[in-house]
Amino acid sequence: MIKLPKLISDKTEELLNASIKKEYDSAHMYYGMAVWLNKMGFDNGYKLFTKYGDEEIIHAHKLEDYIDNRNCCAIIPVTAKPKQEFTECYDILEEAYLHEVAVENNYKLVGVTALKEGDLTTFNFVQWFINEQIEELEKFLTLINIYNINEHNPNVKEILEKEFKKRLK
């Protein structure tokens, strides 16, 4: 049997597998947040953050497929139990935003590494994730701004629920 060559370097493969873990961690983080939102009566928030978690699983599968299609080995990671207790909704929004900044920085590292190695295929592949991060950061920044504008409004929960519902479409 002829052994076919791997089409990405060991270093890039390692970074992409670390990205799979980050996507699963993101999914579980959003599921944990959804549990708190549900407990606090944010029905639309629960549905939205569950949807966000599901989207992160799709991102992980996209990475797994790419790694496998480059004749490398995707590694399915173990994830830690997500945080499920928060003081207020703002804490969730802030944590999600800061987490997505870290995810963006991870993809920038993968892209820069691939480019330095002359791996234009992986560099181009990772651009999809970097572009996706623009959307991820925008959605949480907008939610944070809505919260901040309405922080002292006694109807802040209802305002956020309307925004969550709007984003479910």
mmCIF file of C-alpha atoms in Angstrom:
data_model
loop_
_atom_site.group_PDB
_atom_site.id
_atom_site.type_symbol
_atom_site.label_atom_id
_atom_site.label_comp_id
_atom_site.label_asym_id
_atom_site.label_seq_id
_atom_site.Cartn_x
_atom_site.Cartn_y
_atom_site.Cartn_z
ATOM 1 C CA MET A 1 0.000 0.000 0.000
ATOM 2 C CA ILE A 2 1.277 3.459 -0.910
ATOM 3 C CA LYS A 3 1.213 6.019 1.897
ATOM 4 C CA LEU A 4 -0.096 9.310 0.601
ATOM 5 C CA PRO A 5 1.492 12.521 1.854
ATOM 6 C CA LYS A 6 -0.200 14.821 4.319
ATOM 7 C CA LEU A 7 -1.193 18.059 2.633
ATOM 8 C CA ILE A 8 -0.690 20.305 5.667
ATOM 9 C CA SER A 9 2.245 20.551 8.053
ATOM 10 C CA ASP A 10 2.247 19.003 11.504
ATOM 11 C CA LYS A 11 2.182 22.483 13.039
ATOM 12 C CA THR A 12 -0.831 23.591 11.001
ATOM 13 C CA GLU A 13 -2.575 20.295 11.694
ATOM 14 C CA GLU A 14 -2.019 20.872 15.418
ATOM 15 C CA LEU A 15 -3.395 24.423 15.191
ATOM 16 C CA LEU A 16 -6.448 23.274 13.240
ATOM 17 C CA ASN A 17 -7.115 20.543 15.795
ATOM 18 C CA ALA A 18 -6.816 23.154 18.549
ATOM 19 C CA SER A 19 -9.398 25.150 16.583
ATOM 20 C CA ILE A 20 -11.758 22.165 16.650
ATOM 21 C CA LYS A 21 -11.470 22.164 20.438
ATOM 22 C CA LYS A 22 -12.174 25.896 20.559
ATOM 23 C CA GLU A 23 -15.320 25.391 18.484
ATOM 24 C CA TYR A 24 -16.588 22.587 20.747
ATOM 25 C CA ASP A 25 -15.705 24.684 23.805
ATOM 26 C CA SER A 26 -17.632 27.575 22.252
ATOM 27 C CA ALA A 27 -20.650 25.359 21.671
ATOM 28 C CA HIS A 28 -20.652 24.114 25.244
ATOM 29 C CA MET A 29 -20.125 27.637 26.563
ATOM 30 C CA TYR A 30 -23.227 28.785 24.649
ATOM 31 C CA TYR A 31 -25.222 25.773 25.838
ATOM 32 C CA GLY A 32 -24.251 26.591 29.439
ATOM 33 C CA MET A 33 -25.312 30.195 28.909
ATOM 34 C CA ALA A 34 -28.579 28.977 27.384
ATOM 35 C CA VAL A 35 -29.314 26.971 30.536
ATOM 36 C CA TRP A 36 -28.917 30.086 32.704
ATOM 37 C CA LEU A 37 -31.015 32.188 30.322
ATOM 38 C CA ASN A 38 -33.759 29.553 30.426
ATOM 39 C CA LYS A 39 -33.657 29.444 34.223
ATOM 40 C CA MET A 40 -33.967 33.248 34.347
ATOM 41 C CA GLY A 41 -36.989 33.304 32.020
ATOM 42 C CA PHE A 42 -35.239 34.428 28.844
ATOM 43 C CA ASP A 43 -37.076 31.981 26.569
ATOM 44 C CA ASN A 44 -35.835 33.604 23.364
ATOM 45 C CA GLY A 45 -32.361 33.985 24.851
ATOM 46 C CA TYR A 46 -32.353 30.254 25.611
ATOM 47 C CA LYS A 47 -33.326 29.418 22.030
ATOM 48 C CA LEU A 48 -30.830 31.877 20.565
ATOM 49 C CA PHE A 49 -27.850 30.706 22.597
ATOM 50 C CA THR A 50 -28.752 27.084 21.864
ATOM 51 C CA LYS A 51 -28.737 28.038 18.179
ATOM 52 C CA TYR A 52 -25.341 29.704 18.637
ATOM 53 C CA GLY A 53 -24.032 26.493 20.216
ATOM 54 C CA ASP A 54 -25.354 24.435 17.325
ATOM 55 C CA GLU A 55 -23.587 26.762 14.869
ATOM 56 C CA GLU A 56 -20.281 26.210 16.667
ATOM 57 C CA ILE A 57 -20.690 22.432 16.284
ATOM 58 C CA ILE A 58 -21.130 22.980 12.533
ATOM 59 C CA HIS A 59 -17.897 25.001 12.527
ATOM 60 C CA ALA A 60 -16.101 22.131 14.301
ATOM 61 C CA HIS A 61 -17.355 19.677 11.672
ATOM 62 C CA LYS A 62 -16.171 21.985 8.896
ATOM 63 C CA LEU A 63 -12.674 21.896 10.416
ATOM 64 C CA GLU A 64 -12.806 18.121 10.878
ATOM 65 C CA ASP A 65 -13.758 17.613 7.239
ATOM 66 C CA TYR A 66 -10.989 19.912 6.019
ATOM 67 C CA ILE A 67 -8.326 18.170 8.092
ATOM 68 C CA ASP A 68 -9.490 14.743 6.947
ATOM 69 C CA ASN A 69 -9.622 15.881 3.314
ATOM 70 C CA ARG A 70 -6.008 17.059 3.556
ATOM 71 C CA ASN A 71 -4.982 13.503 4.490
ATOM 72 C CA CYS A 72 -4.443 14.388 8.126
ATOM 73 C CA CYS A 73 -6.207 13.339 11.307
ATOM 74 C CA ALA A 74 -8.907 15.404 12.994
ATOM 75 C CA ILE A 75 -8.985 14.949 16.747
ATOM 76 C CA ILE A 76 -12.289 15.109 18.601
ATOM 77 C CA PRO A 77 -11.510 16.786 21.926
ATOM 78 C CA VAL A 78 -12.733 16.381 25.450
ATOM 79 C CA THR A 79 -14.481 19.514 26.656
ATOM 80 C CA ALA A 80 -14.906 20.811 30.179
ATOM 81 C CA LYS A 81 -18.260 21.345 31.842
ATOM 82 C CA PRO A 82 -19.409 24.828 30.850
ATOM 83 C CA LYS A 83 -20.148 27.607 33.289
ATOM 84 C CA GLN A 84 -23.895 27.749 33.943
ATOM 85 C CA GLU A 85 -24.162 30.398 36.651
ATOM 86 C CA PHE A 86 -24.053 34.108 35.951
ATOM 87 C CA THR A 87 -24.979 37.204 37.934
ATOM 88 C CA GLU A 88 -26.814 38.955 35.128
ATOM 89 C CA CYS A 89 -27.386 38.806 31.390
ATOM 90 C CA TYR A 90 -24.628 41.355 30.754
ATOM 91 C CA ASP A 91 -22.078 38.875 32.117
ATOM 92 C CA ILE A 92 -23.076 36.401 29.430
ATOM 93 C CA LEU A 93 -22.824 38.966 26.662
ATOM 94 C CA GLU A 94 -19.432 40.196 27.828
ATOM 95 C CA GLU A 95 -18.036 36.683 28.279
ATOM 96 C CA ALA A 96 -19.293 35.644 24.845
ATOM 97 C CA TYR A 97 -17.753 38.730 23.230
ATOM 98 C CA LEU A 98 -14.360 38.237 24.895
ATOM 99 C CA HIS A 99 -14.431 34.546 24.010
ATOM 100 C CA GLU A 100 -15.085 35.349 20.346
ATOM 101 C CA VAL A 101 -12.145 37.802 20.359
ATOM 102 C CA ALA A 102 -9.933 34.904 21.502
ATOM 103 C CA VAL A 103 -11.384 32.655 18.792
ATOM 104 C CA GLU A 104 -10.655 35.316 16.169
ATOM 105 C CA ASN A 105 -7.064 35.596 17.394
ATOM 106 C CA ASN A 106 -6.743 31.817 17.112
ATOM 107 C CA TYR A 107 -7.828 31.862 13.472
ATOM 108 C CA LYS A 108 -5.483 34.726 12.714
ATOM 109 C CA LEU A 109 -2.641 32.579 14.096
ATOM 110 C CA VAL A 110 -3.677 29.623 11.941
ATOM 111 C CA GLY A 111 -3.868 31.875 8.880
ATOM 112 C CA VAL A 112 -0.494 33.522 9.501
ATOM 113 C CA THR A 113 1.134 30.146 10.132
ATOM 114 C CA ALA A 114 -0.307 28.677 6.942
ATOM 115 C CA LEU A 115 0.796 31.715 4.958
ATOM 116 C CA LYS A 116 4.340 31.547 6.362
ATOM 117 C CA GLU A 117 4.463 27.885 5.335
ATOM 118 C CA GLY A 118 3.218 28.699 1.840
ATOM 119 C CA ASP A 119 0.038 26.689 2.480
ATOM 120 C CA LEU A 120 -2.324 28.880 0.492
ATOM 121 C CA THR A 121 -5.069 26.269 0.553
ATOM 122 C CA THR A 122 -5.287 26.339 4.342
ATOM 123 C CA PHE A 123 -4.825 30.110 4.386
ATOM 124 C CA ASN A 124 -7.817 30.475 2.052
ATOM 125 C CA PHE A 125 -9.842 27.952 4.065
ATOM 126 C CA VAL A 126 -9.227 29.836 7.311
ATOM 127 C CA GLN A 127 -10.402 33.104 5.738
ATOM 128 C CA TRP A 128 -13.964 31.803 5.991
ATOM 129 C CA PHE A 129 -13.567 31.494 9.768
ATOM 130 C CA ILE A 130 -11.929 34.917 10.083
ATOM 131 C CA ASN A 131 -14.810 36.463 8.136
ATOM 132 C CA GLU A 132 -17.268 34.565 10.326
ATOM 133 C CA GLN A 133 -15.666 36.175 13.374
ATOM 134 C CA ILE A 134 -16.607 39.618 12.080
ATOM 135 C CA GLU A 135 -20.253 38.536 12.347
ATOM 136 C CA GLU A 136 -19.728 36.850 15.721
ATOM 137 C CA LEU A 137 -18.157 39.939 17.277
ATOM 138 C CA GLU A 138 -20.733 42.288 15.756
ATOM 139 C CA LYS A 139 -23.680 40.350 17.156
ATOM 140 C CA PHE A 140 -22.355 40.425 20.722
ATOM 141 C CA LEU A 141 -21.173 44.016 20.536
ATOM 142 C CA THR A 142 -24.654 45.033 19.366
ATOM 143 C CA LEU A 143 -26.289 43.087 22.202
ATOM 144 C CA ILE A 144 -23.897 44.670 24.728
ATOM 145 C CA ASN A 145 -24.734 48.120 23.388
ATOM 146 C CA ILE A 146 -28.476 47.413 23.619
ATOM 147 C CA TYR A 147 -27.993 46.256 27.186
ATOM 148 C CA ASN A 148 -25.872 49.306 28.101
ATOM 149 C CA ILE A 149 -28.388 51.754 26.615
ATOM 150 C CA ASN A 150 -31.225 50.105 28.557
ATOM 151 C CA GLU A 151 -29.344 49.040 31.685
ATOM 152 C CA HIS A 152 -31.432 51.209 34.026
ATOM 153 C CA ASN A 153 -34.683 50.672 32.160
ATOM 154 C CA PRO A 154 -36.992 48.448 34.233
ATOM 155 C CA ASN A 155 -37.961 46.693 30.973
ATOM 156 C CA VAL A 156 -34.381 45.719 30.027
ATOM 157 C CA LYS A 157 -35.264 42.010 30.136
ATOM 158 C CA GLU A 158 -38.174 42.476 27.720
ATOM 159 C CA ILE A 159 -36.023 44.628 25.436
ATOM 160 C CA LEU A 160 -33.340 41.923 25.300
ATOM 161 C CA GLU A 161 -35.943 39.201 24.766
ATOM 162 C CA LYS A 162 -37.288 41.115 21.741
ATOM 163 C CA GLU A 163 -33.770 41.419 20.364
ATOM 164 C CA PHE A 164 -33.089 37.724 20.986
ATOM 165 C CA LYS A 165 -36.312 36.823 19.199
ATOM 166 C CA LYS A 166 -35.403 39.037 16.239
ATOM 167 C CA ARG A 167 -32.076 37.218 15.930
ATOM 168 C CA LEU A 168 -33.721 33.794 15.891
ATOM 169 C CA LYS A 169 -35.038 34.401 12.359
#
